[in-house]
PDB file of C-alpha atoms and ligand atoms in Angstrom:
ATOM      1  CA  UNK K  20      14.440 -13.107  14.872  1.00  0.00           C
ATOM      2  CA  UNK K  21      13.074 -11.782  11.377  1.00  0.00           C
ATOM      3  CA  UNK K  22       9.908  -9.647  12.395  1.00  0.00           C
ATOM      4  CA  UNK K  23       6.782 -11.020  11.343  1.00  0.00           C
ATOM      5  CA  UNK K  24       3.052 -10.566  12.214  1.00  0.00           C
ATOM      6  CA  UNK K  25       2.959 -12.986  14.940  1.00  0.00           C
ATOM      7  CA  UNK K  26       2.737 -12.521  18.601  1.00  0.00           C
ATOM      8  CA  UNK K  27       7.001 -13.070  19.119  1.00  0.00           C
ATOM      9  CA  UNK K  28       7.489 -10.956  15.746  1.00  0.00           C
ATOM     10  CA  UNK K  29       4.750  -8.968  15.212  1.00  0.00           C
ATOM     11  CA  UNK K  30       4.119  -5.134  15.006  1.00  0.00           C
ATOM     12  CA  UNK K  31       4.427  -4.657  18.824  1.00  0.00           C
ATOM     13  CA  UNK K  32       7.605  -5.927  19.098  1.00  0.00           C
ATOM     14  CA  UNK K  33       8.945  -4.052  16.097  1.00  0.00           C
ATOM     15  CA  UNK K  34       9.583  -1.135  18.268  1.00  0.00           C
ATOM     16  CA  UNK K  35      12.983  -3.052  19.539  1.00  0.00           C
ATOM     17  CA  UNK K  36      14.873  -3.697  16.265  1.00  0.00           C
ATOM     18  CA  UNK K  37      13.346  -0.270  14.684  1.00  0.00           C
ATOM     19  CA  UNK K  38      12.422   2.657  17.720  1.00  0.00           C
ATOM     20  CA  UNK K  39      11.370   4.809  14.908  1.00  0.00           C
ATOM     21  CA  UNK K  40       8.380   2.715  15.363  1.00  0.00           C
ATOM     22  CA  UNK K  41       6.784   5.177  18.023  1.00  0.00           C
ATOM     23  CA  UNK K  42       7.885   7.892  15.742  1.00  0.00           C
ATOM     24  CA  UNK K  43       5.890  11.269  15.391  1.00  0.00           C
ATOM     25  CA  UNK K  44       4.549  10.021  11.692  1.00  0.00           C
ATOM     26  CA  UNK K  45       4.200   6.389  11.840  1.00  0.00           C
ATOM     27  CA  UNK K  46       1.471   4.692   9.577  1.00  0.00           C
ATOM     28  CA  UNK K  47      -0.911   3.065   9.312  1.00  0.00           C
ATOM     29  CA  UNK K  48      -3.362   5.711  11.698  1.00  0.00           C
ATOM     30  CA  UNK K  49      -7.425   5.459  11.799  1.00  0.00           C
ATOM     31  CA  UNK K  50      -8.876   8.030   9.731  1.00  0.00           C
ATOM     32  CA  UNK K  51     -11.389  10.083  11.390  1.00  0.00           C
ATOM     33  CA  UNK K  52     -13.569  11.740   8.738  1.00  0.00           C
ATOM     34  CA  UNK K  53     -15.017  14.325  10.768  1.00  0.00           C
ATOM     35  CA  UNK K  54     -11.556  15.433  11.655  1.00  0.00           C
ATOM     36  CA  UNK K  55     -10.090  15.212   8.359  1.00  0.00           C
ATOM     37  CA  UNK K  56      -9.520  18.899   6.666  1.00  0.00           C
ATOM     38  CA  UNK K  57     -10.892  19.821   3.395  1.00  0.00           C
ATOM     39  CA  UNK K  58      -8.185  20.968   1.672  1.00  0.00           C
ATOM     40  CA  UNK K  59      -8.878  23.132  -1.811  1.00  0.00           C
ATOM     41  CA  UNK K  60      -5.759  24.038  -2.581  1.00  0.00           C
ATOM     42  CA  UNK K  61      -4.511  20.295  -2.170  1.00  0.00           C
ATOM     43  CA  UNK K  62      -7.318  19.542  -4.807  1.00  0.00           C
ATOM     44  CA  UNK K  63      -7.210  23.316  -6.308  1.00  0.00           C
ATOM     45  CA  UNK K  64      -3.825  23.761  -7.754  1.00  0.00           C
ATOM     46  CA  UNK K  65      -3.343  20.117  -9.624  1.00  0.00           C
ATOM     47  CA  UNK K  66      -5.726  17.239  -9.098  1.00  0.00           C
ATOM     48  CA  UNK K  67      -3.402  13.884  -8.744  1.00  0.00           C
ATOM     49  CA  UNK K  68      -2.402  12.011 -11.796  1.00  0.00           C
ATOM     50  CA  UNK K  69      -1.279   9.161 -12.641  1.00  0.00           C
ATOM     51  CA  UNK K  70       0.249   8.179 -16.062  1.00  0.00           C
ATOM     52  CA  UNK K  71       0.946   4.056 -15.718  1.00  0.00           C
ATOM     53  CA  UNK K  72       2.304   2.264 -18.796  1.00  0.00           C
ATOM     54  CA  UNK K  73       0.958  -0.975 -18.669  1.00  0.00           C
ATOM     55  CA  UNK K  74       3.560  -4.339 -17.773  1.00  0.00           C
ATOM     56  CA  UNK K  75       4.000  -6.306 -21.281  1.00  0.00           C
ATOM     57  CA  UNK K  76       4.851  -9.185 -18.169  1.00  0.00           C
ATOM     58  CA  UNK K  77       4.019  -9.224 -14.507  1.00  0.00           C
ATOM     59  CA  UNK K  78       6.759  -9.929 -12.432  1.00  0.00           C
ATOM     60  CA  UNK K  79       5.327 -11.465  -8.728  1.00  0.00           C
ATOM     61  CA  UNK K  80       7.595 -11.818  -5.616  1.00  0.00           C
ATOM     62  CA  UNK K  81       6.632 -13.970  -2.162  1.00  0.00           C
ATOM     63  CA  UNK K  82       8.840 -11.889  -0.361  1.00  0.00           C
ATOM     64  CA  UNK K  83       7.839 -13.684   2.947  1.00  0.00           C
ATOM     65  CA  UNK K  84       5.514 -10.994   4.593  1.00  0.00           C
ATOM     66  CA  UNK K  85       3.521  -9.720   1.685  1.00  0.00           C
ATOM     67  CA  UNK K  86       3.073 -10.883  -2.320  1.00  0.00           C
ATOM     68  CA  UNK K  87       4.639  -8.023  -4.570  1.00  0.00           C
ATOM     69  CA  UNK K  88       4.364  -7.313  -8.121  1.00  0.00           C
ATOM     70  CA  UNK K  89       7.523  -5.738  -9.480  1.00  0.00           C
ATOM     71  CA  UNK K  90       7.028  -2.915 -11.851  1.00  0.00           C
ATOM     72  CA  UNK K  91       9.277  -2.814 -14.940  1.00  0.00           C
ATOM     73  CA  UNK K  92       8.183  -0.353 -17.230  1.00  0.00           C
ATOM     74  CA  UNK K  93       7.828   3.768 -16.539  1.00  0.00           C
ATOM     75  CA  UNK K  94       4.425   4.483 -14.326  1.00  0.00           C
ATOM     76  CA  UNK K  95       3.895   8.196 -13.154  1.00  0.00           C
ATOM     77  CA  UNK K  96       2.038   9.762 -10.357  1.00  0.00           C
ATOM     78  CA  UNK K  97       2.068  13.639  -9.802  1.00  0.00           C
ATOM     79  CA  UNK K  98      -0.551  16.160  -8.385  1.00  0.00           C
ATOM     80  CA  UNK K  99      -2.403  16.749  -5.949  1.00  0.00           C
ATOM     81  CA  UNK K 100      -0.100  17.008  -2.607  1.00  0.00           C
ATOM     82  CA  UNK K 101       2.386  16.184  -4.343  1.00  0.00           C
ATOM     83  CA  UNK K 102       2.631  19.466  -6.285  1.00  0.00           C
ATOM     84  CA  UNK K 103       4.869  18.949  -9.622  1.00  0.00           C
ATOM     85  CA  UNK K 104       7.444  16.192  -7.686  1.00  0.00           C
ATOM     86  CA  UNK K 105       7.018  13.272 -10.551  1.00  0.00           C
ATOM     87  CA  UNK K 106       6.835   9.770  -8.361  1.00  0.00           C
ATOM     88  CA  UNK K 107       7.352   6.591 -10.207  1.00  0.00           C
ATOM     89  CA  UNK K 108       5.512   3.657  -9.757  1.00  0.00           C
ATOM     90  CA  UNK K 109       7.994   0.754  -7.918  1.00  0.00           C
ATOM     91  CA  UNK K 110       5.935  -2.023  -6.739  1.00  0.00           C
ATOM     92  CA  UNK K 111       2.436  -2.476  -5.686  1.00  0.00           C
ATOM     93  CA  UNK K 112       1.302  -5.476  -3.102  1.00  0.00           C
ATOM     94  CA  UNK K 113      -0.981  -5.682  -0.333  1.00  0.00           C
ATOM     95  CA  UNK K 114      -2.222  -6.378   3.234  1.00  0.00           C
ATOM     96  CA  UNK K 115      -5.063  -9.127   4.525  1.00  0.00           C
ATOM     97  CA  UNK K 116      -6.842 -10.661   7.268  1.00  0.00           C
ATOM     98  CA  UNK K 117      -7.561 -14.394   7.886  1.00  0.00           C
ATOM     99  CA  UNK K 118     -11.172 -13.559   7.883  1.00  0.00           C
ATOM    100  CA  UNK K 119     -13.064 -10.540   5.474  1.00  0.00           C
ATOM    101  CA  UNK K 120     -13.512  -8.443   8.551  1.00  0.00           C
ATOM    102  CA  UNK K 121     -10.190  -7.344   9.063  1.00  0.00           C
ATOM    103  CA  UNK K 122      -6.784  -7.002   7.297  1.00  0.00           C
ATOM    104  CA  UNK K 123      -6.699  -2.988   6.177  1.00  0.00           C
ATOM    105  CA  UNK K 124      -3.506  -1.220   7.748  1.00  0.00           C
ATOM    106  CA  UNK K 125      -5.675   2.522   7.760  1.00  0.00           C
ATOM    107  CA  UNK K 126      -9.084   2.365   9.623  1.00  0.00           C
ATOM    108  CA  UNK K 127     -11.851   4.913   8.646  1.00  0.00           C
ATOM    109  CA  UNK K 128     -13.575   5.996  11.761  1.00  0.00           C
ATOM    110  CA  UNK K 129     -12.566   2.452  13.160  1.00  0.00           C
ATOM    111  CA  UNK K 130     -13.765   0.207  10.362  1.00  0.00           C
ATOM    112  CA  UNK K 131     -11.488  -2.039   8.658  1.00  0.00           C
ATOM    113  CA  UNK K 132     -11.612  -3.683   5.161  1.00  0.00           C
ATOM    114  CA  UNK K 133     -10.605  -7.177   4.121  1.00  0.00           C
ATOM    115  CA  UNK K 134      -7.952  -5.713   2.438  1.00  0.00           C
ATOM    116  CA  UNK K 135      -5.602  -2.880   1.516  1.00  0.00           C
ATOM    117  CA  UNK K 136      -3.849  -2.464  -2.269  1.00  0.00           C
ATOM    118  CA  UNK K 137      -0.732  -0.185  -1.836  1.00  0.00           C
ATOM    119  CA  UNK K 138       1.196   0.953  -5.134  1.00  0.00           C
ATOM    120  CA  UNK K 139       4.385   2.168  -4.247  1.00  0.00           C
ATOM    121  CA  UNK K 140       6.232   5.246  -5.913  1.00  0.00           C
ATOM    122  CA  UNK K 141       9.807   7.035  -5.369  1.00  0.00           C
ATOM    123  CA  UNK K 142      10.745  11.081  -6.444  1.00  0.00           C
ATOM    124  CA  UNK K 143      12.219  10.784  -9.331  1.00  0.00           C
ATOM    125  CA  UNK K 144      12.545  14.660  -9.739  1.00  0.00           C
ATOM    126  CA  UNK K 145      14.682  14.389  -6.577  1.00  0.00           C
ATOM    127  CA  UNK K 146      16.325  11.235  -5.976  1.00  0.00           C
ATOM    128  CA  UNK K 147      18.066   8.848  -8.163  1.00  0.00           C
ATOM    129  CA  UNK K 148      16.457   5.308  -7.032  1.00  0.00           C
ATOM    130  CA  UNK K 149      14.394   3.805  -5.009  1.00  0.00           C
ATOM    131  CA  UNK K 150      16.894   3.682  -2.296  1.00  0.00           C
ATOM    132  CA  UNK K 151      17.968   6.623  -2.614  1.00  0.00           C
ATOM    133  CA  UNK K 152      14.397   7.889  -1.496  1.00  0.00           C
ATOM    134  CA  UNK K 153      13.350   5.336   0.559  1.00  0.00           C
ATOM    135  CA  UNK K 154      14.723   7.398   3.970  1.00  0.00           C
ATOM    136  CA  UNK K 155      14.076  11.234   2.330  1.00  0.00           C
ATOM    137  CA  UNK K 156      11.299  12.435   4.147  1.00  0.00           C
ATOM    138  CA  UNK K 157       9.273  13.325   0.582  1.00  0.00           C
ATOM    139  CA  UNK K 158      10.995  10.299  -1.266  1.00  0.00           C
ATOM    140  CA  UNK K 159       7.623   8.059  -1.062  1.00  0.00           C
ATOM    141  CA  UNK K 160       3.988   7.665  -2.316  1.00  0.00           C
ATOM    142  CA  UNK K 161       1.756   5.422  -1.645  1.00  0.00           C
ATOM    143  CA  UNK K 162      -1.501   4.825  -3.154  1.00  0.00           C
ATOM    144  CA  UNK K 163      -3.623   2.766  -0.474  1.00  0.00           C
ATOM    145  CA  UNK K 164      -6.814   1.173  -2.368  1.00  0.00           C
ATOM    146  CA  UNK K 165      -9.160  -0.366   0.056  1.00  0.00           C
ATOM    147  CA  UNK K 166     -10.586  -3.666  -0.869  1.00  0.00           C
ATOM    148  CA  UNK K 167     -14.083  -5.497   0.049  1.00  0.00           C
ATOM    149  CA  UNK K 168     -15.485  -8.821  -0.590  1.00  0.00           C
ATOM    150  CA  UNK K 169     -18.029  -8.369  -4.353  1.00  0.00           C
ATOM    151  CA  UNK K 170     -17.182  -9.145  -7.792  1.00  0.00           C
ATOM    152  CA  UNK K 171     -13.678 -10.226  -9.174  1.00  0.00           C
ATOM    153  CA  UNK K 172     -11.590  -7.529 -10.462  1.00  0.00           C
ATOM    154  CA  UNK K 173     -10.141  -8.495 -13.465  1.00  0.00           C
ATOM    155  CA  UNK K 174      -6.640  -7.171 -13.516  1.00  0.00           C
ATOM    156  CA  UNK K 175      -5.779  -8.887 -10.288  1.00  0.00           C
ATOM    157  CA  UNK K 176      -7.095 -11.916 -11.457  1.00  0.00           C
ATOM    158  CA  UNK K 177      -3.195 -12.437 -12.643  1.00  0.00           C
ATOM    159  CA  UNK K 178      -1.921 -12.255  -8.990  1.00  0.00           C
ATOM    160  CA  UNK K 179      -4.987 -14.239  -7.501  1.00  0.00           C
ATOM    161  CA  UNK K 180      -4.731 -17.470 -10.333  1.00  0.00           C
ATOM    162  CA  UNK K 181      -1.099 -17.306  -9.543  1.00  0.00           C
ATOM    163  CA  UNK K 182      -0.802 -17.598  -5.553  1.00  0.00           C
ATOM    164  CA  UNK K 183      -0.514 -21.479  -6.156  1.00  0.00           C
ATOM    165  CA  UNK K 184       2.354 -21.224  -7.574  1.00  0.00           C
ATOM    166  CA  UNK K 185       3.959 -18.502  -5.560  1.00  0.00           C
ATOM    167  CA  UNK K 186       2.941 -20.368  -1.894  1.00  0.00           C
ATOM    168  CA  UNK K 187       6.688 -20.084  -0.119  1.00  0.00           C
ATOM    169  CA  UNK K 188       8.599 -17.212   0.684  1.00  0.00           C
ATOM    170  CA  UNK K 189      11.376 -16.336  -1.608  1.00  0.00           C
ATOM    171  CA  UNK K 190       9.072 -17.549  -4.624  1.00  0.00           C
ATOM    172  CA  UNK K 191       9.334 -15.717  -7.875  1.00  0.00           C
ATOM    173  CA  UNK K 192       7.127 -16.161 -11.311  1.00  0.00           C
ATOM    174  CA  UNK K 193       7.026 -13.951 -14.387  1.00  0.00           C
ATOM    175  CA  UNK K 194       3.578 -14.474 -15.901  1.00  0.00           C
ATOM    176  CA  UNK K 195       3.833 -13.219 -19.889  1.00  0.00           C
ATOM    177  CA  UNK K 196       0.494 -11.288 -19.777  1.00  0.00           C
ATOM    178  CA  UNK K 197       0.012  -7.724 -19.376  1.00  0.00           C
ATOM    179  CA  UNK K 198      -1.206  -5.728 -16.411  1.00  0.00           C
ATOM    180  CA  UNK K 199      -2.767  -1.868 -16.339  1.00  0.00           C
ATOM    181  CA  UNK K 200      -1.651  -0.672 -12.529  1.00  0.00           C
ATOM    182  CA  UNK K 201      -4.843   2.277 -13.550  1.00  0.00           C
ATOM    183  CA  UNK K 202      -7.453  -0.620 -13.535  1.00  0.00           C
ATOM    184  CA  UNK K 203      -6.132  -1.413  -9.876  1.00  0.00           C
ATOM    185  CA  UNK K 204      -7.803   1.813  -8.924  1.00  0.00           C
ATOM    186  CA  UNK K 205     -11.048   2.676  -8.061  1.00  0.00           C
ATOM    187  CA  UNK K 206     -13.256   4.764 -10.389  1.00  0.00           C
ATOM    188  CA  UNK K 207     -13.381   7.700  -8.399  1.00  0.00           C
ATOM    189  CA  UNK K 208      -9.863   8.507  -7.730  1.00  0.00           C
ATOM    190  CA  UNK K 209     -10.607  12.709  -6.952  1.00  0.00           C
ATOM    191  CA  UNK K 210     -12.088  11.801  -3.331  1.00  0.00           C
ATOM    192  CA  UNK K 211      -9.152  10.952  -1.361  1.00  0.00           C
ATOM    193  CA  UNK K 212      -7.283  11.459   2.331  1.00  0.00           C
ATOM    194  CA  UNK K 213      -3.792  12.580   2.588  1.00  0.00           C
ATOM    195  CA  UNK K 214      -1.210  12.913   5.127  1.00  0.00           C
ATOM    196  CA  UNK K 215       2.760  12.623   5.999  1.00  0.00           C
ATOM    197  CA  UNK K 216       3.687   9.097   7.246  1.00  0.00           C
ATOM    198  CA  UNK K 217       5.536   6.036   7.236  1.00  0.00           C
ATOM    199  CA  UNK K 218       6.615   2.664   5.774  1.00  0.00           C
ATOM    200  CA  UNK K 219       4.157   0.476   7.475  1.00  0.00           C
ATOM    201  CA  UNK K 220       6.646  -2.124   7.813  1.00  0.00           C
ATOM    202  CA  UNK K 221      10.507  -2.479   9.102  1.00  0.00           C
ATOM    203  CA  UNK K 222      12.235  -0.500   8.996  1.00  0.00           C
ATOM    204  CA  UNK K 223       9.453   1.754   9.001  1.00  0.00           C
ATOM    205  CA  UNK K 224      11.067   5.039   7.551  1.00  0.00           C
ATOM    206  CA  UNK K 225       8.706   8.263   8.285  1.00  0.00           C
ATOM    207  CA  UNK K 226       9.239   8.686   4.261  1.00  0.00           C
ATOM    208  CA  UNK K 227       5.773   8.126   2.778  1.00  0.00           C
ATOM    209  CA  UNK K 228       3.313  11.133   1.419  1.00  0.00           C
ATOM    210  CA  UNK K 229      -0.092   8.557   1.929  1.00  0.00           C
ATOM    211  CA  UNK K 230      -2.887   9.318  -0.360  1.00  0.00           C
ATOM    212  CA  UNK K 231      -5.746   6.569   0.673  1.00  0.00           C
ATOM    213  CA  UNK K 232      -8.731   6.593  -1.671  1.00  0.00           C
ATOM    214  CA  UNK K 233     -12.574   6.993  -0.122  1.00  0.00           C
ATOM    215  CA  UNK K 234     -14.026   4.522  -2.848  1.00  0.00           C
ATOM    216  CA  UNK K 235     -12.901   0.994  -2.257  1.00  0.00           C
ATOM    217  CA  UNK K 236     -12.204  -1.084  -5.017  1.00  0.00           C
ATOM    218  CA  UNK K 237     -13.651  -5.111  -4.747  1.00  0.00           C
ATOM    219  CA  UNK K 238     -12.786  -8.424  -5.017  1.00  0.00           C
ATOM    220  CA  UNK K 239     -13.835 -11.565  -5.272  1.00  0.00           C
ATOM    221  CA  UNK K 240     -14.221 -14.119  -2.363  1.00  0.00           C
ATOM    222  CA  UNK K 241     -11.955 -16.468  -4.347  1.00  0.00           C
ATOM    223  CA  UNK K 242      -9.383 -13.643  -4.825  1.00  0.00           C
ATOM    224  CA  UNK K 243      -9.501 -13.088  -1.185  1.00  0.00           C
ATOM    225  CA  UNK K 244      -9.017 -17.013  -0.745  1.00  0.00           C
ATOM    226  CA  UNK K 245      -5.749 -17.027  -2.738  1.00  0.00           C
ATOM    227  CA  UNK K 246      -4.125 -14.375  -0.656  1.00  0.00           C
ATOM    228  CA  UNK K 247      -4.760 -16.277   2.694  1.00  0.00           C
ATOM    229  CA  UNK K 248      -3.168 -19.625   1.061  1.00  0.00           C
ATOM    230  CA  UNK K 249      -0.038 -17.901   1.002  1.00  0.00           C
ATOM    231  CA  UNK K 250       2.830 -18.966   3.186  1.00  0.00           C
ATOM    232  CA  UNK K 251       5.025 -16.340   4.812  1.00  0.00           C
ATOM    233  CA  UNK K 252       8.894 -16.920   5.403  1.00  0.00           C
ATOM    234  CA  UNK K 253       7.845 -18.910   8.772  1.00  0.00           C
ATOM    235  CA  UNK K 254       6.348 -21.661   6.957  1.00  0.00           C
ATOM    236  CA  UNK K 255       2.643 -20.467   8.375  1.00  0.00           C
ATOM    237  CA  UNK K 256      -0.240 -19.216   6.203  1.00  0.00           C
ATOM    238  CA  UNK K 257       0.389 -15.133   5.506  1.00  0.00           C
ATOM    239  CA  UNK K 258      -2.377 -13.529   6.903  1.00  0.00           C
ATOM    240  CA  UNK K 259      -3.149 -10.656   9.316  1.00  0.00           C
ATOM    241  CA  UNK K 260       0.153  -9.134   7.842  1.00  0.00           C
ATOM    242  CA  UNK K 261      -1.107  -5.816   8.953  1.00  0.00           C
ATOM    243  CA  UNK K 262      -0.311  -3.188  11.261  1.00  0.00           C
ATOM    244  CA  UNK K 263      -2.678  -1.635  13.487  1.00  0.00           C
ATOM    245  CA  UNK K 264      -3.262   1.927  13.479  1.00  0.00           C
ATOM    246  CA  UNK K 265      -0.153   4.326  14.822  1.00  0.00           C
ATOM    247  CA  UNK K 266      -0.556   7.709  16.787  1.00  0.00           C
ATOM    248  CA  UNK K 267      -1.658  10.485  15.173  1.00  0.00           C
ATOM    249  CA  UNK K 268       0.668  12.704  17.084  1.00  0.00           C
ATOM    250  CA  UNK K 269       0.777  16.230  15.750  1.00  0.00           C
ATOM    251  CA  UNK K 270      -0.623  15.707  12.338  1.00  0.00           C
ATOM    252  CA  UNK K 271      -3.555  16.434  10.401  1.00  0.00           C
ATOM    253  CA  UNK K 272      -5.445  14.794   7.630  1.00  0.00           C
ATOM    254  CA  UNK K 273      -6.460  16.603   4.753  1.00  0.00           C
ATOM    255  CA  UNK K 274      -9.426  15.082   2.482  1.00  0.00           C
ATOM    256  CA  UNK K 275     -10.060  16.729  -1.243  1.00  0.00           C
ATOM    257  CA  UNK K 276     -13.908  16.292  -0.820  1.00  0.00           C
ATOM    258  CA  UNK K 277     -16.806  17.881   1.427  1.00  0.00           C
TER     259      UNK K 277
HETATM  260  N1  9E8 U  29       3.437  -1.168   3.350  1.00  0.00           N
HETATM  261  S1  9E8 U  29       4.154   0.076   2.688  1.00  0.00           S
HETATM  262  O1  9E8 U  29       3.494   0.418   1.436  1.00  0.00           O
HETATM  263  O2  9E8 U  29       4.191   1.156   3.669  1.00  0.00           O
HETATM  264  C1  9E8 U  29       5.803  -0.304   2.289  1.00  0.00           C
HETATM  265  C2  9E8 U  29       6.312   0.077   1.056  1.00  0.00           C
HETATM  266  C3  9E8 U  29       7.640  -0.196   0.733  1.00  0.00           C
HETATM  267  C4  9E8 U  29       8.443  -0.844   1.639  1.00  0.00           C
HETATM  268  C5  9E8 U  29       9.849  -1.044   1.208  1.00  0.00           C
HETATM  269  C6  9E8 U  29      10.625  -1.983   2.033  1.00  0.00           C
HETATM  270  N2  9E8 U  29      11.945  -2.013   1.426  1.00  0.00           N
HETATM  271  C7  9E8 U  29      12.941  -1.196   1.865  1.00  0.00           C
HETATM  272  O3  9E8 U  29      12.795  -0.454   2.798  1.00  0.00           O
HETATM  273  N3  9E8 U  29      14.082  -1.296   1.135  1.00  0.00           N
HETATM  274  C8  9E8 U  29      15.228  -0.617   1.444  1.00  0.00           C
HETATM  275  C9  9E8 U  29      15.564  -0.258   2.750  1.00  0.00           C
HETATM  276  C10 9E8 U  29      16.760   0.430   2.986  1.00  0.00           C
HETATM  277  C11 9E8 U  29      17.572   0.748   1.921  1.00  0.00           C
HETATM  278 CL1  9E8 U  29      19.026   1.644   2.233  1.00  0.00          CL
HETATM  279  C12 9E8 U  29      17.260   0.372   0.627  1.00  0.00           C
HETATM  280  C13 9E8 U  29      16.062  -0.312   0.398  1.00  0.00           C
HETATM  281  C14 9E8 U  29       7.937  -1.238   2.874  1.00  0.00           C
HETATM  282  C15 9E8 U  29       6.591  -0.971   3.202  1.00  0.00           C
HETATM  283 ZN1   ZN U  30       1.994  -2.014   2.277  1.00  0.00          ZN
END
């Protein structure tokens, strides 16, 4: 059966169809800040950067276990543990609970937010596509934006007006508006943890440098609403499509702030 989030599909039975699943850097993991190195040459050397072009059209994508916005034009991130390896921005989409007190994938000293934003990005100064890097140990980065009930943000409000339209899986729009991937991130985007990890999904390649932001970003209630009318590719409402925190194993955690 396709793997899914619920109990016959869901992340503890992913282990079956993909072992690397109790692999040695699986994500999502709980963040322990007291644990979590300061790291200046991770902040010293080249602070992380990113260098989006904003989408002239927004592409959206129920792909059945998530909604995904399909980036078209060229979107940059560099720095910080990623040295001078250019990533490009792929895809960005997200994680939820059915209820605001859950529905993060990474846990910070055991808390979890209503939501997690995750912009995806491949090496382009190593590999030649997405797929190509997709299974190279440094051939992902993933931005992971925390999200908490408040005010709307704006730039999302293009993914949360369109979830009506987008309710079963396999559903595709193009909305002809444009979209800034840079206002998806919080303010303060030099306070951030980073480690080596996974895909936090099948097939769950260990091929993801994780940079998760300390400021989280916030949305409306209504925005929250619209992700949790969703229907995933089982014909039930997507939500909880998270995975619980993985073993640390033998890693550590570096942060860029005291
Ligand atoms: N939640 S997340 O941000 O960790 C995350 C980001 C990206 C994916 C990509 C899934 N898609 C994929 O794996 N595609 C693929 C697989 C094999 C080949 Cl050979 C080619 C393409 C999954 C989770
Ligand atoms: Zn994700």
């Amino acid at each position: 059966a396709h793997w899914g989030y619920m109990t016959t599909n869901g992340p503890s039975t992913w282990g079956k169809d993909f072992p690397i699943a109790n692999g040695e850097r699986q994500s999502p993991i709980d963040i322990v800040t007291t644990a979590a190195e300061y790291d200046s040459d991770v902040l010293g050397s080249n602070a992380l950067s990113t260098n989006y072009t904003p989408e002239s059209e927004v592409k959206l994508v129920n792909n059945g276990h998530s909604i995904m916005c399909q980036i078209t034009k060229k979107g940059v991130l560099t720095g910080g543990p990623l040295g001078k390896d250019e990533y490009r921005l792929e895809q960005f989409h997200l994680h939820w609970g059915a209820e605001d007190n859950r529905g993060s994938e990474h846990t910070v000293d055991g808390k979890m937010y209503a939501s997690e934003l995750h912009l995806v990005h491949w090496n382009a100064s190593k590999y030649s596509s997405f797929a190509d890097a997709v299974q190279k140990p440094d051939g992902l980065a993933v931005l992971g934006i925390f999200i908490t009930p408040g005010v709307a943000c704006n730039q999302f409000k293009v993914i949360s007006d369109n979830c009506g339209k987008l309710k079963t899986s396999g559903a595709e729009m193009t909305v002809d508006t444009t979209l800034d991937p840079t206002l998806l991130l919080p303010s303060n985007t030099s306070d951030y943890w980073t480690y080596l990890g996974s895909l936090t999904t099948p097939p769950l390649f260990e091929s993801v440098t994780w940079i998760v932001f300390k400021e989280p970003v916030e949305y409306s209630k209504e925005q929250l609403l619209a992700l949790r009318n969703l229907v995933d590719s089982d014909g039930n409402h997507m939500q909880d499509n998270y995975r619980p925190p993985a073993a640390l194993k033998q890693r550590k955690v570096k942060k860029t702030f005291t």
